[in-house]
């Protein structure tokens, strides 16, 4: 009888104890904020003009079949995070083919075709200033000998990010965990890895290098 009464109508003391336990959990940061939608973010200052974003296959396969991508104008992740969540969780996402143009402020989804060794996307920066990039997966996972560094200027100079954040908890990429760990601390490859000189790749099938755009590294238009 006493047990039944406790289950149906807990005492004020019991309710207070339960509430305090929940507050302790929240105070320890268990549920203070939602997990990030994206896996990686980077802050960078850019000059107006065209830039290139690269994604390549390793050993004939891409790290993931698709990747969401978002670029926002802003000083830092904290400054644009609310807008980033709003865009990321919204219903508007544009599937972008390789060779397509990225406009900051729009959410895109890259779909990687393993019939092609590399995908390249044009990032159109209309105004010089500070920008924040968000990607569903670590960009370094898609770096290969074909791509070199994943982000470059129109002149194919590596673009380095002044600040980066990464969180791959809750993301399942199978055997790509090592790439994640490296992405947290590893800087971009040296300029020698840009592969502007393709002499060493004469034995490659260059028809598969870039989806829809061809192998046009020397064409900077």
mmCIF file with all atom_site columns, C-alpha atoms in Angstrom:
data_model
loop_
_atom_site.group_PDB
_atom_site.id
_atom_site.type_symbol
_atom_site.label_atom_id
_atom_site.label_alt_id
_atom_site.label_comp_id
_atom_site.label_asym_id
_atom_site.label_entity_id
_atom_site.label_seq_id
_atom_site.pdbx_PDB_ins_code
_atom_site.Cartn_x
_atom_site.Cartn_y
_atom_site.Cartn_z
_atom_site.occupancy
_atom_site.B_iso_or_equiv
_atom_site.pdbx_formal_charge
_atom_site.auth_seq_id
_atom_site.auth_comp_id
_atom_site.auth_asym_id
_atom_site.auth_atom_id
_atom_site.pdbx_PDB_model_num
ATOM 1   C CA . UNK A 1 1   ? 0.000  0.000  0.000   1.00 0.00 ? 1   UNK A CA 1
ATOM 2   C CA . UNK A 1 2   ? 2.826  2.364  0.979   1.00 0.00 ? 2   UNK A CA 1
ATOM 3   C CA . UNK A 1 3   ? 4.758  1.499  -2.221  1.00 0.00 ? 3   UNK A CA 1
ATOM 4   C CA . UNK A 1 4   ? 1.666  2.112  -4.351  1.00 0.00 ? 4   UNK A CA 1
ATOM 5   C CA . UNK A 1 5   ? 1.104  5.478  -2.700  1.00 0.00 ? 5   UNK A CA 1
ATOM 6   C CA . UNK A 1 6   ? 4.776  6.466  -3.346  1.00 0.00 ? 6   UNK A CA 1
ATOM 7   C CA . UNK A 1 7   ? 4.560  5.546  -7.015  1.00 0.00 ? 7   UNK A CA 1
ATOM 8   C CA . UNK A 1 8   ? 1.335  7.428  -7.587  1.00 0.00 ? 8   UNK A CA 1
ATOM 9   C CA . UNK A 1 9   ? 1.937  10.444 -5.401  1.00 0.00 ? 9   UNK A CA 1
ATOM 10  C CA . UNK A 1 10  ? 5.611  11.096 -4.601  1.00 0.00 ? 10  UNK A CA 1
ATOM 11  C CA . UNK A 1 11  ? 6.319  13.371 -1.684  1.00 0.00 ? 11  UNK A CA 1
ATOM 12  C CA . UNK A 1 12  ? 7.530  16.935 -2.097  1.00 0.00 ? 12  UNK A CA 1
ATOM 13  C CA . UNK A 1 13  ? 10.931 15.882 -0.787  1.00 0.00 ? 13  UNK A CA 1
ATOM 14  C CA . UNK A 1 14  ? 11.225 13.158 -3.407  1.00 0.00 ? 14  UNK A CA 1
ATOM 15  C CA . UNK A 1 15  ? 10.230 15.545 -6.199  1.00 0.00 ? 15  UNK A CA 1
ATOM 16  C CA . UNK A 1 16  ? 12.732 18.106 -4.968  1.00 0.00 ? 16  UNK A CA 1
ATOM 17  C CA . UNK A 1 17  ? 15.501 15.507 -4.886  1.00 0.00 ? 17  UNK A CA 1
ATOM 18  C CA . UNK A 1 18  ? 14.708 14.417 -8.441  1.00 0.00 ? 18  UNK A CA 1
ATOM 19  C CA . UNK A 1 19  ? 14.708 18.020 -9.657  1.00 0.00 ? 19  UNK A CA 1
ATOM 20  C CA . UNK A 1 20  ? 18.057 18.692 -7.993  1.00 0.00 ? 20  UNK A CA 1
ATOM 21  C CA . UNK A 1 21  ? 19.508 15.596 -9.680  1.00 0.00 ? 21  UNK A CA 1
ATOM 22  C CA . UNK A 1 22  ? 18.406 16.896 -13.074 1.00 0.00 ? 22  UNK A CA 1
ATOM 23  C CA . UNK A 1 23  ? 19.948 20.287 -12.303 1.00 0.00 ? 23  UNK A CA 1
ATOM 24  C CA . UNK A 1 24  ? 23.239 18.619 -11.375 1.00 0.00 ? 24  UNK A CA 1
ATOM 25  C CA . UNK A 1 25  ? 23.258 16.758 -14.692 1.00 0.00 ? 25  UNK A CA 1
ATOM 26  C CA . UNK A 1 26  ? 22.624 19.971 -16.596 1.00 0.00 ? 26  UNK A CA 1
ATOM 27  C CA . UNK A 1 27  ? 25.213 21.793 -14.540 1.00 0.00 ? 27  UNK A CA 1
ATOM 28  C CA . UNK A 1 28  ? 27.789 19.208 -15.587 1.00 0.00 ? 28  UNK A CA 1
ATOM 29  C CA . UNK A 1 29  ? 27.148 20.125 -19.190 1.00 0.00 ? 29  UNK A CA 1
ATOM 30  C CA . UNK A 1 30  ? 25.404 16.945 -20.261 1.00 0.00 ? 30  UNK A CA 1
ATOM 31  C CA . UNK A 1 31  ? 22.549 18.684 -22.023 1.00 0.00 ? 31  UNK A CA 1
ATOM 32  C CA . UNK A 1 32  ? 23.408 22.382 -21.966 1.00 0.00 ? 32  UNK A CA 1
ATOM 33  C CA . UNK A 1 33  ? 23.712 22.596 -25.736 1.00 0.00 ? 33  UNK A CA 1
ATOM 34  C CA . UNK A 1 34  ? 22.795 20.505 -28.730 1.00 0.00 ? 34  UNK A CA 1
ATOM 35  C CA . UNK A 1 35  ? 25.423 18.622 -30.658 1.00 0.00 ? 35  UNK A CA 1
ATOM 36  C CA . UNK A 1 36  ? 26.807 20.493 -33.635 1.00 0.00 ? 36  UNK A CA 1
ATOM 37  C CA . UNK A 1 37  ? 25.140 19.676 -36.926 1.00 0.00 ? 37  UNK A CA 1
ATOM 38  C CA . UNK A 1 38  ? 28.456 19.936 -38.728 1.00 0.00 ? 38  UNK A CA 1
ATOM 39  C CA . UNK A 1 39  ? 31.652 18.034 -38.132 1.00 0.00 ? 39  UNK A CA 1
ATOM 40  C CA . UNK A 1 40  ? 34.124 20.792 -38.998 1.00 0.00 ? 40  UNK A CA 1
ATOM 41  C CA . UNK A 1 41  ? 34.163 24.591 -39.116 1.00 0.00 ? 41  UNK A CA 1
ATOM 42  C CA . UNK A 1 42  ? 36.854 27.022 -40.165 1.00 0.00 ? 42  UNK A CA 1
ATOM 43  C CA . UNK A 1 43  ? 37.362 30.781 -39.928 1.00 0.00 ? 43  UNK A CA 1
ATOM 44  C CA . UNK A 1 44  ? 39.243 32.647 -42.642 1.00 0.00 ? 44  UNK A CA 1
ATOM 45  C CA . UNK A 1 45  ? 39.752 36.096 -44.188 1.00 0.00 ? 45  UNK A CA 1
ATOM 46  C CA . UNK A 1 46  ? 39.303 36.134 -47.957 1.00 0.00 ? 46  UNK A CA 1
ATOM 47  C CA . UNK A 1 47  ? 39.697 38.608 -50.769 1.00 0.00 ? 47  UNK A CA 1
ATOM 48  C CA . UNK A 1 48  ? 36.862 39.055 -53.227 1.00 0.00 ? 48  UNK A CA 1
ATOM 49  C CA . UNK A 1 49  ? 37.051 36.730 -56.197 1.00 0.00 ? 49  UNK A CA 1
ATOM 50  C CA . UNK A 1 50  ? 36.933 33.093 -57.171 1.00 0.00 ? 50  UNK A CA 1
ATOM 51  C CA . UNK A 1 51  ? 38.321 30.350 -54.945 1.00 0.00 ? 51  UNK A CA 1
ATOM 52  C CA . UNK A 1 52  ? 38.386 26.573 -55.405 1.00 0.00 ? 52  UNK A CA 1
ATOM 53  C CA . UNK A 1 53  ? 37.185 23.836 -53.057 1.00 0.00 ? 53  UNK A CA 1
ATOM 54  C CA . UNK A 1 54  ? 38.476 20.329 -53.795 1.00 0.00 ? 54  UNK A CA 1
ATOM 55  C CA . UNK A 1 55  ? 37.400 16.826 -52.824 1.00 0.00 ? 55  UNK A CA 1
ATOM 56  C CA . UNK A 1 56  ? 39.229 13.731 -53.986 1.00 0.00 ? 56  UNK A CA 1
ATOM 57  C CA . UNK A 1 57  ? 38.958 9.971  -53.771 1.00 0.00 ? 57  UNK A CA 1
ATOM 58  C CA . UNK A 1 58  ? 41.526 7.891  -51.925 1.00 0.00 ? 58  UNK A CA 1
ATOM 59  C CA . UNK A 1 59  ? 42.217 4.397  -53.204 1.00 0.00 ? 59  UNK A CA 1
ATOM 60  C CA . UNK A 1 60  ? 39.286 4.741  -55.571 1.00 0.00 ? 60  UNK A CA 1
ATOM 61  C CA . UNK A 1 61  ? 36.726 5.716  -52.919 1.00 0.00 ? 61  UNK A CA 1
ATOM 62  C CA . UNK A 1 62  ? 35.491 8.884  -51.279 1.00 0.00 ? 62  UNK A CA 1
ATOM 63  C CA . UNK A 1 63  ? 35.498 9.123  -47.490 1.00 0.00 ? 63  UNK A CA 1
ATOM 64  C CA . UNK A 1 64  ? 31.728 9.665  -47.606 1.00 0.00 ? 64  UNK A CA 1
ATOM 65  C CA . UNK A 1 65  ? 29.184 9.579  -50.413 1.00 0.00 ? 65  UNK A CA 1
ATOM 66  C CA . UNK A 1 66  ? 27.813 13.070 -49.719 1.00 0.00 ? 66  UNK A CA 1
ATOM 67  C CA . UNK A 1 67  ? 28.718 16.163 -47.730 1.00 0.00 ? 67  UNK A CA 1
ATOM 68  C CA . UNK A 1 68  ? 26.761 19.207 -46.635 1.00 0.00 ? 68  UNK A CA 1
ATOM 69  C CA . UNK A 1 69  ? 28.580 22.517 -47.092 1.00 0.00 ? 69  UNK A CA 1
ATOM 70  C CA . UNK A 1 70  ? 27.822 26.015 -45.827 1.00 0.00 ? 70  UNK A CA 1
ATOM 71  C CA . UNK A 1 71  ? 29.722 29.294 -46.012 1.00 0.00 ? 71  UNK A CA 1
ATOM 72  C CA . UNK A 1 72  ? 28.646 32.390 -44.078 1.00 0.00 ? 72  UNK A CA 1
ATOM 73  C CA . UNK A 1 73  ? 30.103 35.878 -43.873 1.00 0.00 ? 73  UNK A CA 1
ATOM 74  C CA . UNK A 1 74  ? 31.158 36.554 -40.297 1.00 0.00 ? 74  UNK A CA 1
ATOM 75  C CA . UNK A 1 75  ? 34.047 37.075 -37.925 1.00 0.00 ? 75  UNK A CA 1
ATOM 76  C CA . UNK A 1 76  ? 33.814 33.797 -36.029 1.00 0.00 ? 76  UNK A CA 1
ATOM 77  C CA . UNK A 1 77  ? 31.839 30.595 -35.515 1.00 0.00 ? 77  UNK A CA 1
ATOM 78  C CA . UNK A 1 78  ? 30.206 32.108 -32.435 1.00 0.00 ? 78  UNK A CA 1
ATOM 79  C CA . UNK A 1 79  ? 29.081 35.149 -34.406 1.00 0.00 ? 79  UNK A CA 1
ATOM 80  C CA . UNK A 1 80  ? 27.224 33.136 -37.051 1.00 0.00 ? 80  UNK A CA 1
ATOM 81  C CA . UNK A 1 81  ? 26.411 29.899 -35.230 1.00 0.00 ? 81  UNK A CA 1
ATOM 82  C CA . UNK A 1 82  ? 22.696 30.647 -34.824 1.00 0.00 ? 82  UNK A CA 1
ATOM 83  C CA . UNK A 1 83  ? 22.362 31.400 -38.545 1.00 0.00 ? 83  UNK A CA 1
ATOM 84  C CA . UNK A 1 84  ? 24.369 28.288 -39.356 1.00 0.00 ? 84  UNK A CA 1
ATOM 85  C CA . UNK A 1 85  ? 22.049 26.048 -37.329 1.00 0.00 ? 85  UNK A CA 1
ATOM 86  C CA . UNK A 1 86  ? 19.016 27.670 -38.919 1.00 0.00 ? 86  UNK A CA 1
ATOM 87  C CA . UNK A 1 87  ? 20.313 27.081 -42.441 1.00 0.00 ? 87  UNK A CA 1
ATOM 88  C CA . UNK A 1 88  ? 21.646 23.603 -41.680 1.00 0.00 ? 88  UNK A CA 1
ATOM 89  C CA . UNK A 1 89  ? 18.394 22.357 -40.173 1.00 0.00 ? 89  UNK A CA 1
ATOM 90  C CA . UNK A 1 90  ? 16.164 24.056 -42.737 1.00 0.00 ? 90  UNK A CA 1
ATOM 91  C CA . UNK A 1 91  ? 14.442 22.480 -45.694 1.00 0.00 ? 91  UNK A CA 1
ATOM 92  C CA . UNK A 1 92  ? 16.399 24.291 -48.407 1.00 0.00 ? 92  UNK A CA 1
ATOM 93  C CA . UNK A 1 93  ? 19.504 22.487 -49.612 1.00 0.00 ? 93  UNK A CA 1
ATOM 94  C CA . UNK A 1 94  ? 20.906 22.573 -53.121 1.00 0.00 ? 94  UNK A CA 1
ATOM 95  C CA . UNK A 1 95  ? 22.604 19.519 -54.596 1.00 0.00 ? 95  UNK A CA 1
ATOM 96  C CA . UNK A 1 96  ? 25.720 20.767 -56.324 1.00 0.00 ? 96  UNK A CA 1
ATOM 97  C CA . UNK A 1 97  ? 27.522 18.986 -59.133 1.00 0.00 ? 97  UNK A CA 1
ATOM 98  C CA . UNK A 1 98  ? 31.279 19.247 -59.448 1.00 0.00 ? 98  UNK A CA 1
ATOM 99  C CA . UNK A 1 99  ? 32.236 22.424 -61.229 1.00 0.00 ? 99  UNK A CA 1
ATOM 100 C CA . UNK A 1 100 ? 29.238 24.210 -59.720 1.00 0.00 ? 100 UNK A CA 1
ATOM 101 C CA . UNK A 1 101 ? 29.451 27.598 -58.024 1.00 0.00 ? 101 UNK A CA 1
ATOM 102 C CA . UNK A 1 102 ? 29.024 28.087 -54.278 1.00 0.00 ? 102 UNK A CA 1
ATOM 103 C CA . UNK A 1 103 ? 27.428 31.283 -52.998 1.00 0.00 ? 103 UNK A CA 1
ATOM 104 C CA . UNK A 1 104 ? 27.950 32.069 -49.338 1.00 0.00 ? 104 UNK A CA 1
ATOM 105 C CA . UNK A 1 105 ? 24.713 32.008 -47.364 1.00 0.00 ? 105 UNK A CA 1
ATOM 106 C CA . UNK A 1 106 ? 23.271 28.935 -49.105 1.00 0.00 ? 106 UNK A CA 1
ATOM 107 C CA . UNK A 1 107 ? 23.387 25.328 -47.913 1.00 0.00 ? 107 UNK A CA 1
ATOM 108 C CA . UNK A 1 108 ? 24.713 22.814 -50.426 1.00 0.00 ? 108 UNK A CA 1
ATOM 109 C CA . UNK A 1 109 ? 25.118 19.073 -50.583 1.00 0.00 ? 109 UNK A CA 1
ATOM 110 C CA . UNK A 1 110 ? 27.960 17.580 -52.555 1.00 0.00 ? 110 UNK A CA 1
ATOM 111 C CA . UNK A 1 111 ? 27.295 14.161 -54.076 1.00 0.00 ? 111 UNK A CA 1
ATOM 112 C CA . UNK A 1 112 ? 30.528 12.379 -54.932 1.00 0.00 ? 112 UNK A CA 1
ATOM 113 C CA . UNK A 1 113 ? 30.745 10.174 -58.005 1.00 0.00 ? 113 UNK A CA 1
ATOM 114 C CA . UNK A 1 114 ? 33.383 7.477  -57.582 1.00 0.00 ? 114 UNK A CA 1
ATOM 115 C CA . UNK A 1 115 ? 33.704 7.239  -61.365 1.00 0.00 ? 115 UNK A CA 1
ATOM 116 C CA . UNK A 1 116 ? 35.717 10.459 -61.037 1.00 0.00 ? 116 UNK A CA 1
ATOM 117 C CA . UNK A 1 117 ? 38.891 10.839 -59.038 1.00 0.00 ? 117 UNK A CA 1
ATOM 118 C CA . UNK A 1 118 ? 38.329 14.452 -58.058 1.00 0.00 ? 118 UNK A CA 1
ATOM 119 C CA . UNK A 1 119 ? 35.584 17.057 -57.709 1.00 0.00 ? 119 UNK A CA 1
ATOM 120 C CA . UNK A 1 120 ? 36.187 20.789 -57.793 1.00 0.00 ? 120 UNK A CA 1
ATOM 121 C CA . UNK A 1 121 ? 33.771 23.566 -56.813 1.00 0.00 ? 121 UNK A CA 1
ATOM 122 C CA . UNK A 1 122 ? 34.033 27.302 -57.364 1.00 0.00 ? 122 UNK A CA 1
ATOM 123 C CA . UNK A 1 123 ? 33.528 29.412 -54.235 1.00 0.00 ? 123 UNK A CA 1
ATOM 124 C CA . UNK A 1 124 ? 32.363 32.879 -55.270 1.00 0.00 ? 124 UNK A CA 1
ATOM 125 C CA . UNK A 1 125 ? 33.469 35.489 -52.711 1.00 0.00 ? 125 UNK A CA 1
ATOM 126 C CA . UNK A 1 126 ? 31.697 38.724 -53.621 1.00 0.00 ? 126 UNK A CA 1
ATOM 127 C CA . UNK A 1 127 ? 33.120 40.893 -50.815 1.00 0.00 ? 127 UNK A CA 1
ATOM 128 C CA . UNK A 1 128 ? 36.494 40.824 -49.113 1.00 0.00 ? 128 UNK A CA 1
ATOM 129 C CA . UNK A 1 129 ? 36.243 40.060 -45.416 1.00 0.00 ? 129 UNK A CA 1
ATOM 130 C CA . UNK A 1 130 ? 35.879 37.345 -42.806 1.00 0.00 ? 130 UNK A CA 1
ATOM 131 C CA . UNK A 1 131 ? 34.054 34.086 -43.537 1.00 0.00 ? 131 UNK A CA 1
ATOM 132 C CA . UNK A 1 132 ? 33.175 30.899 -41.690 1.00 0.00 ? 132 UNK A CA 1
ATOM 133 C CA . UNK A 1 133 ? 32.866 27.530 -43.440 1.00 0.00 ? 133 UNK A CA 1
ATOM 134 C CA . UNK A 1 134 ? 30.920 24.545 -42.116 1.00 0.00 ? 134 UNK A CA 1
ATOM 135 C CA . UNK A 1 135 ? 31.205 21.020 -43.521 1.00 0.00 ? 135 UNK A CA 1
ATOM 136 C CA . UNK A 1 136 ? 29.451 17.800 -42.626 1.00 0.00 ? 136 UNK A CA 1
ATOM 137 C CA . UNK A 1 137 ? 32.760 15.923 -42.685 1.00 0.00 ? 137 UNK A CA 1
ATOM 138 C CA . UNK A 1 138 ? 36.387 16.899 -42.174 1.00 0.00 ? 138 UNK A CA 1
ATOM 139 C CA . UNK A 1 139 ? 37.729 18.384 -45.440 1.00 0.00 ? 139 UNK A CA 1
ATOM 140 C CA . UNK A 1 140 ? 41.070 16.693 -44.896 1.00 0.00 ? 140 UNK A CA 1
ATOM 141 C CA . UNK A 1 141 ? 39.343 13.343 -45.382 1.00 0.00 ? 141 UNK A CA 1
ATOM 142 C CA . UNK A 1 142 ? 38.944 14.281 -49.045 1.00 0.00 ? 142 UNK A CA 1
ATOM 143 C CA . UNK A 1 143 ? 42.494 15.473 -49.683 1.00 0.00 ? 143 UNK A CA 1
ATOM 144 C CA . UNK A 1 144 ? 44.456 13.289 -52.080 1.00 0.00 ? 144 UNK A CA 1
ATOM 145 C CA . UNK A 1 145 ? 47.526 13.460 -54.286 1.00 0.00 ? 145 UNK A CA 1
ATOM 146 C CA . UNK A 1 146 ? 45.183 14.721 -56.983 1.00 0.00 ? 146 UNK A CA 1
ATOM 147 C CA . UNK A 1 147 ? 43.731 17.587 -54.977 1.00 0.00 ? 147 UNK A CA 1
ATOM 148 C CA . UNK A 1 148 ? 46.515 18.738 -52.682 1.00 0.00 ? 148 UNK A CA 1
ATOM 149 C CA . UNK A 1 149 ? 45.061 21.156 -50.119 1.00 0.00 ? 149 UNK A CA 1
ATOM 150 C CA . UNK A 1 150 ? 41.248 21.254 -50.107 1.00 0.00 ? 150 UNK A CA 1
ATOM 151 C CA . UNK A 1 151 ? 40.867 25.057 -50.437 1.00 0.00 ? 151 UNK A CA 1
ATOM 152 C CA . UNK A 1 152 ? 42.786 27.319 -52.797 1.00 0.00 ? 152 UNK A CA 1
ATOM 153 C CA . UNK A 1 153 ? 42.734 30.733 -54.370 1.00 0.00 ? 153 UNK A CA 1
ATOM 154 C CA . UNK A 1 154 ? 42.008 31.287 -58.038 1.00 0.00 ? 154 UNK A CA 1
ATOM 155 C CA . UNK A 1 155 ? 45.770 31.116 -58.589 1.00 0.00 ? 155 UNK A CA 1
ATOM 156 C CA . UNK A 1 156 ? 45.898 27.715 -56.810 1.00 0.00 ? 156 UNK A CA 1
ATOM 157 C CA . UNK A 1 157 ? 47.614 29.042 -53.686 1.00 0.00 ? 157 UNK A CA 1
ATOM 158 C CA . UNK A 1 158 ? 46.634 27.154 -50.526 1.00 0.00 ? 158 UNK A CA 1
ATOM 159 C CA . UNK A 1 159 ? 44.182 28.999 -48.277 1.00 0.00 ? 159 UNK A CA 1
ATOM 160 C CA . UNK A 1 160 ? 44.896 28.436 -44.589 1.00 0.00 ? 160 UNK A CA 1
ATOM 161 C CA . UNK A 1 161 ? 42.191 28.868 -41.948 1.00 0.00 ? 161 UNK A CA 1
ATOM 162 C CA . UNK A 1 162 ? 43.003 31.058 -38.949 1.00 0.00 ? 162 UNK A CA 1
ATOM 163 C CA . UNK A 1 163 ? 40.779 28.984 -36.678 1.00 0.00 ? 163 UNK A CA 1
ATOM 164 C CA . UNK A 1 164 ? 39.270 25.510 -36.939 1.00 0.00 ? 164 UNK A CA 1
ATOM 165 C CA . UNK A 1 165 ? 36.886 23.466 -34.816 1.00 0.00 ? 165 UNK A CA 1
ATOM 166 C CA . UNK A 1 166 ? 36.064 19.803 -35.219 1.00 0.00 ? 166 UNK A CA 1
ATOM 167 C CA . UNK A 1 167 ? 33.767 17.301 -33.552 1.00 0.00 ? 167 UNK A CA 1
ATOM 168 C CA . UNK A 1 168 ? 33.358 13.796 -34.924 1.00 0.00 ? 168 UNK A CA 1
ATOM 169 C CA . UNK A 1 169 ? 31.563 12.357 -31.908 1.00 0.00 ? 169 UNK A CA 1
ATOM 170 C CA . UNK A 1 170 ? 28.404 10.668 -33.067 1.00 0.00 ? 170 UNK A CA 1
ATOM 171 C CA . UNK A 1 171 ? 29.626 10.481 -36.656 1.00 0.00 ? 171 UNK A CA 1
ATOM 172 C CA . UNK A 1 172 ? 30.339 7.013  -38.012 1.00 0.00 ? 172 UNK A CA 1
ATOM 173 C CA . UNK A 1 173 ? 32.879 6.829  -40.789 1.00 0.00 ? 173 UNK A CA 1
ATOM 174 C CA . UNK A 1 174 ? 34.176 3.323  -40.292 1.00 0.00 ? 174 UNK A CA 1
ATOM 175 C CA . UNK A 1 175 ? 37.915 3.236  -40.956 1.00 0.00 ? 175 UNK A CA 1
ATOM 176 C CA . UNK A 1 176 ? 38.273 7.017  -41.369 1.00 0.00 ? 176 UNK A CA 1
ATOM 177 C CA . UNK A 1 177 ? 38.845 7.679  -37.671 1.00 0.00 ? 177 UNK A CA 1
ATOM 178 C CA . UNK A 1 178 ? 42.560 8.220  -38.256 1.00 0.00 ? 178 UNK A CA 1
ATOM 179 C CA . UNK A 1 179 ? 41.794 10.954 -40.770 1.00 0.00 ? 179 UNK A CA 1
ATOM 180 C CA . UNK A 1 180 ? 39.633 12.686 -38.152 1.00 0.00 ? 180 UNK A CA 1
ATOM 181 C CA . UNK A 1 181 ? 42.337 12.622 -35.532 1.00 0.00 ? 181 UNK A CA 1
ATOM 182 C CA . UNK A 1 182 ? 44.831 14.032 -38.004 1.00 0.00 ? 182 UNK A CA 1
ATOM 183 C CA . UNK A 1 183 ? 42.420 16.730 -39.102 1.00 0.00 ? 183 UNK A CA 1
ATOM 184 C CA . UNK A 1 184 ? 42.269 18.252 -35.634 1.00 0.00 ? 184 UNK A CA 1
ATOM 185 C CA . UNK A 1 185 ? 45.978 19.091 -35.549 1.00 0.00 ? 185 UNK A CA 1
ATOM 186 C CA . UNK A 1 186 ? 47.379 18.741 -39.058 1.00 0.00 ? 186 UNK A CA 1
ATOM 187 C CA . UNK A 1 187 ? 48.028 21.792 -41.216 1.00 0.00 ? 187 UNK A CA 1
ATOM 188 C CA . UNK A 1 188 ? 47.607 21.852 -44.977 1.00 0.00 ? 188 UNK A CA 1
ATOM 189 C CA . UNK A 1 189 ? 50.128 20.049 -47.207 1.00 0.00 ? 189 UNK A CA 1
ATOM 190 C CA . UNK A 1 190 ? 53.159 21.951 -48.381 1.00 0.00 ? 190 UNK A CA 1
ATOM 191 C CA . UNK A 1 191 ? 52.944 23.823 -51.652 1.00 0.00 ? 191 UNK A CA 1
ATOM 192 C CA . UNK A 1 192 ? 54.858 21.019 -53.320 1.00 0.00 ? 192 UNK A CA 1
ATOM 193 C CA . UNK A 1 193 ? 51.789 18.856 -52.884 1.00 0.00 ? 193 UNK A CA 1
ATOM 194 C CA . UNK A 1 194 ? 49.599 21.143 -54.995 1.00 0.00 ? 194 UNK A CA 1
ATOM 195 C CA . UNK A 1 195 ? 50.475 19.122 -58.086 1.00 0.00 ? 195 UNK A CA 1
ATOM 196 C CA . UNK A 1 196 ? 50.451 22.120 -60.405 1.00 0.00 ? 196 UNK A CA 1
ATOM 197 C CA . UNK A 1 197 ? 53.079 20.180 -62.325 1.00 0.00 ? 197 UNK A CA 1
ATOM 198 C CA . UNK A 1 198 ? 51.285 17.105 -63.683 1.00 0.00 ? 198 UNK A CA 1
ATOM 199 C CA . UNK A 1 199 ? 54.335 15.536 -65.268 1.00 0.00 ? 199 UNK A CA 1
ATOM 200 C CA . UNK A 1 200 ? 54.368 12.792 -62.661 1.00 0.00 ? 200 UNK A CA 1
ATOM 201 C CA . UNK A 1 201 ? 50.778 11.843 -63.517 1.00 0.00 ? 201 UNK A CA 1
ATOM 202 C CA . UNK A 1 202 ? 51.111 10.932 -67.168 1.00 0.00 ? 202 UNK A CA 1
ATOM 203 C CA . UNK A 1 203 ? 50.001 7.409  -66.394 1.00 0.00 ? 203 UNK A CA 1
ATOM 204 C CA . UNK A 1 204 ? 46.715 8.607  -64.856 1.00 0.00 ? 204 UNK A CA 1
ATOM 205 C CA . UNK A 1 205 ? 43.414 8.629  -66.626 1.00 0.00 ? 205 UNK A CA 1
ATOM 206 C CA . UNK A 1 206 ? 43.049 12.408 -66.752 1.00 0.00 ? 206 UNK A CA 1
ATOM 207 C CA . UNK A 1 207 ? 39.541 12.104 -68.137 1.00 0.00 ? 207 UNK A CA 1
ATOM 208 C CA . UNK A 1 208 ? 38.469 11.098 -64.613 1.00 0.00 ? 208 UNK A CA 1
ATOM 209 C CA . UNK A 1 209 ? 40.231 13.899 -62.733 1.00 0.00 ? 209 UNK A CA 1
ATOM 210 C CA . UNK A 1 210 ? 37.396 16.417 -62.517 1.00 0.00 ? 210 UNK A CA 1
ATOM 211 C CA . UNK A 1 211 ? 33.707 15.703 -62.828 1.00 0.00 ? 211 UNK A CA 1
ATOM 212 C CA . UNK A 1 212 ? 32.017 17.803 -65.535 1.00 0.00 ? 212 UNK A CA 1
ATOM 213 C CA . UNK A 1 213 ? 34.866 20.336 -65.796 1.00 0.00 ? 213 UNK A CA 1
ATOM 214 C CA . UNK A 1 214 ? 37.809 18.399 -67.211 1.00 0.00 ? 214 UNK A CA 1
ATOM 215 C CA . UNK A 1 215 ? 41.419 18.646 -66.093 1.00 0.00 ? 215 UNK A CA 1
ATOM 216 C CA . UNK A 1 216 ? 41.798 22.404 -66.219 1.00 0.00 ? 216 UNK A CA 1
ATOM 217 C CA . UNK A 1 217 ? 44.184 23.323 -63.428 1.00 0.00 ? 217 UNK A CA 1
ATOM 218 C CA . UNK A 1 218 ? 45.959 25.748 -65.718 1.00 0.00 ? 218 UNK A CA 1
ATOM 219 C CA . UNK A 1 219 ? 42.708 27.502 -66.617 1.00 0.00 ? 219 UNK A CA 1
ATOM 220 C CA . UNK A 1 220 ? 42.142 30.103 -63.883 1.00 0.00 ? 220 UNK A CA 1
ATOM 221 C CA . UNK A 1 221 ? 39.081 31.805 -65.319 1.00 0.00 ? 221 UNK A CA 1
#
